[in-house]
């Protein structure tokens, strides 16, 4: 079985400063990894995904993540935070098929201070 | 942009009432999911469907039931609502093959049971 750990439940940054949201995973097989964003009272939206191609993945809104197999990590970064980035972010690991394929992290709430 | 719709977005009802949360998608996806999410918390899978006439319980026990008579429609029903059912319910879909983890989410149905 796979698991995913988001190391910070809350992250607060100032507008214009870098963002780092940390995600570690464990899996017996080669996983796919995803980051989703959820704005208040909305569903989740896919930010980016890693599926065994390039290890540095670029997503929407200037976010990117790097798959590091040796560290079992998939941290999400953005060079400069914007007020509109304030939201909940979920890291997801996917292995195989079926209802047990997906495992969600517990989420990281990003606050952006003016 | 994803085409998956949930109604109602918000529902306040009294204890003992029967409710149905609707979910429809126009992408022809075989896999559909219902997640339960309490405020500020992670997502828990409560129902899963591989395709028409194929449903499974998820990892979190739920008193709700689902049906999948048509590919595009995956309603969730509570026969007798209780205050413990107060939560946000998120519907999602994905393609049967390919990137298993890439989910498309509706905007959610927030249920309050008095």
Short mmCIF file of C-alpha atoms in Angstrom, two decimals:
data_model
loop_
_atom_site.label_atom_id
_atom_site.label_comp_id
_atom_site.label_asym_id
_atom_site.label_seq_id
_atom_site.Cartn_x
_atom_site.Cartn_y
_atom_site.Cartn_z
CA UNK A 1 0.00 0.00 0.00
CA UNK A 2 1.11 3.54 -0.63
CA UNK A 3 1.02 6.55 1.66
CA UNK A 4 1.59 10.27 1.42
CA UNK A 5 2.60 12.79 4.08
CA UNK A 6 2.26 16.53 3.76
CA UNK A 7 4.75 17.84 6.23
CA UNK A 8 3.07 21.17 6.99
CA UNK A 9 -0.60 21.67 7.77
CA UNK A 10 -0.25 25.47 7.44
CA UNK A 11 2.22 27.63 5.53
CA UNK A 12 2.20 31.42 5.61
CA UNK A 13 4.21 33.55 3.17
CA UNK A 14 4.31 37.19 2.14
CA UNK A 15 3.15 38.19 -1.31
CA UNK A 16 6.06 38.10 -3.74
CA UNK A 17 8.13 35.59 -1.73
CA UNK A 18 8.75 31.94 -2.67
CA UNK A 19 6.35 29.14 -1.80
CA UNK A 20 7.41 25.65 -0.70
CA UNK A 21 4.82 22.99 0.16
CA UNK A 22 6.36 19.68 1.16
CA UNK A 23 5.15 16.20 0.28
CA UNK A 24 6.77 12.83 0.98
CA UNK A 25 5.40 9.53 -0.26
CA UNK A 26 5.97 5.82 0.12
CA UNK A 27 5.15 3.21 -2.47
CA UNK A 28 6.28 -0.29 -3.38
CA UNK A 29 5.82 0.47 -7.06
CA UNK A 30 6.54 3.39 -9.34
CA UNK A 31 3.89 5.94 -8.49
CA UNK A 32 2.17 8.76 -10.26
CA UNK A 33 2.07 11.92 -8.17
CA UNK A 34 -0.26 14.88 -8.30
CA UNK A 35 -0.85 18.23 -6.68
CA UNK A 36 -4.39 19.59 -6.46
CA UNK A 37 -5.55 23.01 -5.24
CA UNK A 38 -8.86 23.77 -3.54
CA UNK A 39 -10.12 27.31 -3.15
CA UNK A 40 -12.79 28.01 -0.52
CA UNK A 41 -16.15 26.41 -1.29
CA UNK A 42 -14.83 24.92 -4.52
CA UNK A 43 -13.87 21.49 -5.78
CA UNK A 44 -10.29 20.41 -6.34
CA UNK A 45 -8.37 21.45 -9.46
CA UNK A 46 -5.32 19.68 -10.84
CA UNK A 47 -2.16 21.82 -10.59
CA UNK A 48 0.36 19.38 -12.02
CA UNK A 49 1.21 15.69 -12.33
CA UNK A 50 4.21 13.39 -12.52
CA UNK A 51 3.80 10.14 -14.45
CA UNK A 52 7.37 8.81 -14.94
CA UNK A 53 8.45 11.30 -17.59
CA UNK A 54 10.50 14.41 -16.73
CA UNK A 55 11.22 14.69 -13.02
CA UNK A 56 10.69 18.46 -12.99
CA UNK A 57 7.04 19.10 -13.70
CA UNK A 58 5.55 22.47 -14.53
CA UNK A 59 1.93 23.20 -13.78
CA UNK A 60 -0.56 25.97 -13.97
CA UNK A 61 -0.25 29.40 -12.34
CA UNK A 62 3.56 29.24 -12.16
CA UNK A 63 3.77 26.21 -9.87
CA UNK A 64 6.24 23.40 -10.36
CA UNK A 65 7.30 20.26 -8.53
CA UNK A 66 10.30 17.98 -8.65
CA UNK A 67 10.09 14.22 -8.26
CA UNK A 68 13.06 12.98 -6.21
CA UNK A 69 13.02 9.22 -6.00
CA UNK A 70 16.01 9.03 -3.65
CA UNK A 71 14.25 11.31 -1.17
CA UNK A 72 10.73 10.00 -1.92
CA UNK A 73 9.60 13.59 -2.19
CA UNK A 74 7.44 15.66 -4.51
CA UNK A 75 7.59 19.21 -3.14
CA UNK A 76 5.56 21.99 -4.72
CA UNK A 77 7.21 25.35 -5.34
CA UNK A 78 6.48 28.75 -6.80
CA UNK A 79 9.03 31.56 -7.12
CA UNK A 80 6.70 34.38 -6.14
CA UNK A 81 3.43 34.04 -4.23
CA UNK A 82 0.31 35.90 -5.26
CA UNK A 83 -2.68 36.68 -3.08
CA UNK A 84 -4.80 34.42 -5.29
CA UNK A 85 -2.62 31.43 -4.35
CA UNK A 86 -4.18 31.32 -0.89
CA UNK A 87 -5.94 27.95 -0.81
CA UNK A 88 -5.69 24.35 0.38
CA UNK A 89 -3.22 22.13 -1.47
CA UNK A 90 -3.38 18.34 -1.62
CA UNK A 91 -0.61 15.95 -2.64
CA UNK A 92 -1.87 12.66 -4.11
CA UNK A 93 -0.06 9.41 -4.88
CA UNK A 94 -1.49 6.93 -7.38
CA UNK A 95 -0.42 3.33 -7.85
CA UNK A 96 -2.21 0.82 -10.04
CA UNK A 97 -5.93 0.89 -10.68
CA UNK A 98 -9.11 0.49 -8.71
CA UNK A 99 -10.53 2.34 -5.74
CA UNK A 100 -7.39 1.89 -3.63
CA UNK A 101 -5.15 3.44 -6.29
CA UNK A 102 -5.40 6.96 -4.98
CA UNK A 103 -4.17 8.22 -1.62
CA UNK A 104 -4.69 11.85 -0.63
CA UNK A 105 -2.47 13.78 1.75
CA UNK A 106 -4.07 15.64 4.63
CA UNK A 107 -3.63 18.99 2.92
CA UNK A 108 -1.61 22.17 3.46
CA UNK A 109 -3.34 25.49 3.91
CA UNK A 110 -1.38 28.28 2.25
CA UNK A 111 -1.88 31.80 3.55
CA UNK A 112 -0.48 34.75 1.61
CA UNK A 113 0.06 37.96 3.56
CA UNK A 114 -0.01 41.32 1.76
CA UNK B 1 -12.25 22.90 -18.40
CA UNK B 2 -13.88 19.97 -16.61
CA UNK B 3 -17.56 19.31 -17.16
CA UNK B 4 -18.79 17.78 -13.94
CA UNK B 5 -21.72 19.26 -12.08
CA UNK B 6 -23.14 18.82 -8.63
CA UNK B 7 -26.51 19.92 -7.30
CA UNK B 8 -27.49 21.28 -4.92
CA UNK B 9 -24.42 23.32 -3.93
CA UNK B 10 -25.88 23.99 -0.49
CA UNK B 11 -28.61 22.12 1.38
CA UNK B 12 -30.00 22.59 4.88
CA UNK B 13 -32.51 19.96 6.01
CA UNK B 14 -34.01 18.50 9.14
CA UNK B 15 -33.19 15.17 10.73
CA UNK B 16 -34.90 12.17 9.19
CA UNK B 17 -35.34 13.64 5.72
CA UNK B 18 -34.33 11.74 2.60
CA UNK B 19 -31.90 13.57 0.35
CA UNK B 20 -30.26 12.93 -3.00
CA UNK B 21 -27.12 14.70 -4.14
CA UNK B 22 -26.82 14.78 -7.90
CA UNK B 23 -23.61 14.44 -9.89
CA UNK B 24 -23.34 14.50 -13.68
CA UNK B 25 -20.39 14.54 -16.04
CA UNK B 26 -20.31 15.03 -19.78
CA UNK B 27 -16.80 13.67 -20.44
CA UNK B 28 -17.80 10.03 -20.89
CA UNK B 29 -15.60 8.94 -17.98
CA UNK B 30 -16.10 5.42 -16.67
CA UNK B 31 -14.76 5.99 -13.15
CA UNK B 32 -16.70 8.14 -10.73
CA UNK B 33 -16.14 8.86 -7.05
CA UNK B 34 -17.82 10.39 -4.03
CA UNK B 35 -15.60 11.92 -1.36
CA UNK B 36 -16.60 13.30 2.02
CA UNK B 37 -14.66 16.28 3.33
CA UNK B 38 -15.11 17.98 6.68
CA UNK B 39 -13.95 21.63 6.91
CA UNK B 40 -10.18 21.92 6.72
CA UNK B 41 -9.78 18.18 6.57
CA UNK B 42 -8.60 15.60 4.08
CA UNK B 43 -10.83 13.81 1.61
CA UNK B 44 -12.26 10.39 2.38
CA UNK B 45 -13.56 8.10 -0.36
CA UNK B 46 -17.08 6.88 0.44
CA UNK B 47 -18.22 5.44 -2.93
CA UNK B 48 -16.59 4.39 -6.16
CA UNK B 49 -17.90 3.24 -9.55
CA UNK B 50 -16.00 1.48 -12.31
CA UNK B 51 -18.82 1.97 -14.78
CA UNK B 52 -22.51 1.39 -15.32
CA UNK B 53 -24.05 -0.96 -12.72
CA UNK B 54 -20.71 -1.23 -10.89
CA UNK B 55 -20.31 0.43 -7.49
CA UNK B 56 -18.21 -0.19 -4.39
CA UNK B 57 -18.03 1.18 -0.89
CA UNK B 58 -15.03 3.37 -0.21
CA UNK B 59 -12.59 3.43 2.66
CA UNK B 60 -14.78 5.52 4.96
CA UNK B 61 -17.97 3.85 6.12
CA UNK B 62 -21.02 5.79 5.04
CA UNK B 63 -24.76 5.27 5.45
CA UNK B 64 -25.33 6.74 2.02
CA UNK B 65 -26.00 4.70 -1.11
CA UNK B 66 -25.23 5.33 -4.77
CA UNK B 67 -26.41 4.12 -8.15
CA UNK B 68 -24.87 4.16 -11.62
CA UNK B 69 -27.56 3.48 -14.19
CA UNK B 70 -26.04 5.79 -16.78
CA UNK B 71 -22.40 6.61 -17.45
CA UNK B 72 -22.87 10.30 -16.91
CA UNK B 73 -24.93 10.18 -13.72
CA UNK B 74 -23.83 9.11 -10.19
CA UNK B 75 -26.33 10.24 -7.53
CA UNK B 76 -25.80 9.77 -3.79
CA UNK B 77 -28.77 9.18 -1.48
CA UNK B 78 -29.25 9.40 2.27
CA UNK B 79 -32.50 7.69 3.29
CA UNK B 80 -32.68 9.37 6.70
CA UNK B 81 -30.33 12.27 7.30
CA UNK B 82 -28.76 12.88 10.70
CA UNK B 83 -26.60 15.72 12.08
CA UNK B 84 -23.55 13.43 11.79
CA UNK B 85 -24.03 13.54 8.01
CA UNK B 86 -23.26 17.27 7.98
CA UNK B 87 -20.28 17.63 5.67
CA UNK B 88 -19.15 18.58 2.19
CA UNK B 89 -19.59 15.92 -0.48
CA UNK B 90 -17.36 16.07 -3.56
CA UNK B 91 -18.02 14.13 -6.75
CA UNK B 92 -15.22 13.33 -9.20
CA UNK B 93 -14.60 11.40 -12.38
CA UNK B 94 -11.64 10.03 -14.30
CA UNK B 95 -10.89 8.07 -17.44
CA UNK B 96 -10.92 4.30 -17.04
CA UNK B 97 -7.41 3.83 -18.45
CA UNK B 98 -4.39 6.05 -18.58
CA UNK B 99 -3.58 8.43 -15.75
CA UNK B 100 -5.63 6.88 -13.01
CA UNK B 101 -5.10 9.69 -10.59
CA UNK B 102 -6.15 12.63 -12.73
CA UNK B 103 -9.53 13.42 -11.25
CA UNK B 104 -11.99 16.06 -12.34
CA UNK B 105 -14.01 17.43 -9.43
CA UNK B 106 -17.36 19.08 -9.13
CA UNK B 107 -17.69 22.13 -6.90
CA UNK B 108 -19.18 20.13 -4.08
CA UNK B 109 -22.45 19.86 -2.17
CA UNK B 110 -22.38 21.25 1.34
CA UNK B 111 -24.97 19.47 3.48
CA UNK B 112 -26.16 20.69 6.87
CA UNK B 113 -28.53 18.49 8.86
CA UNK B 114 -30.26 20.19 11.77
#
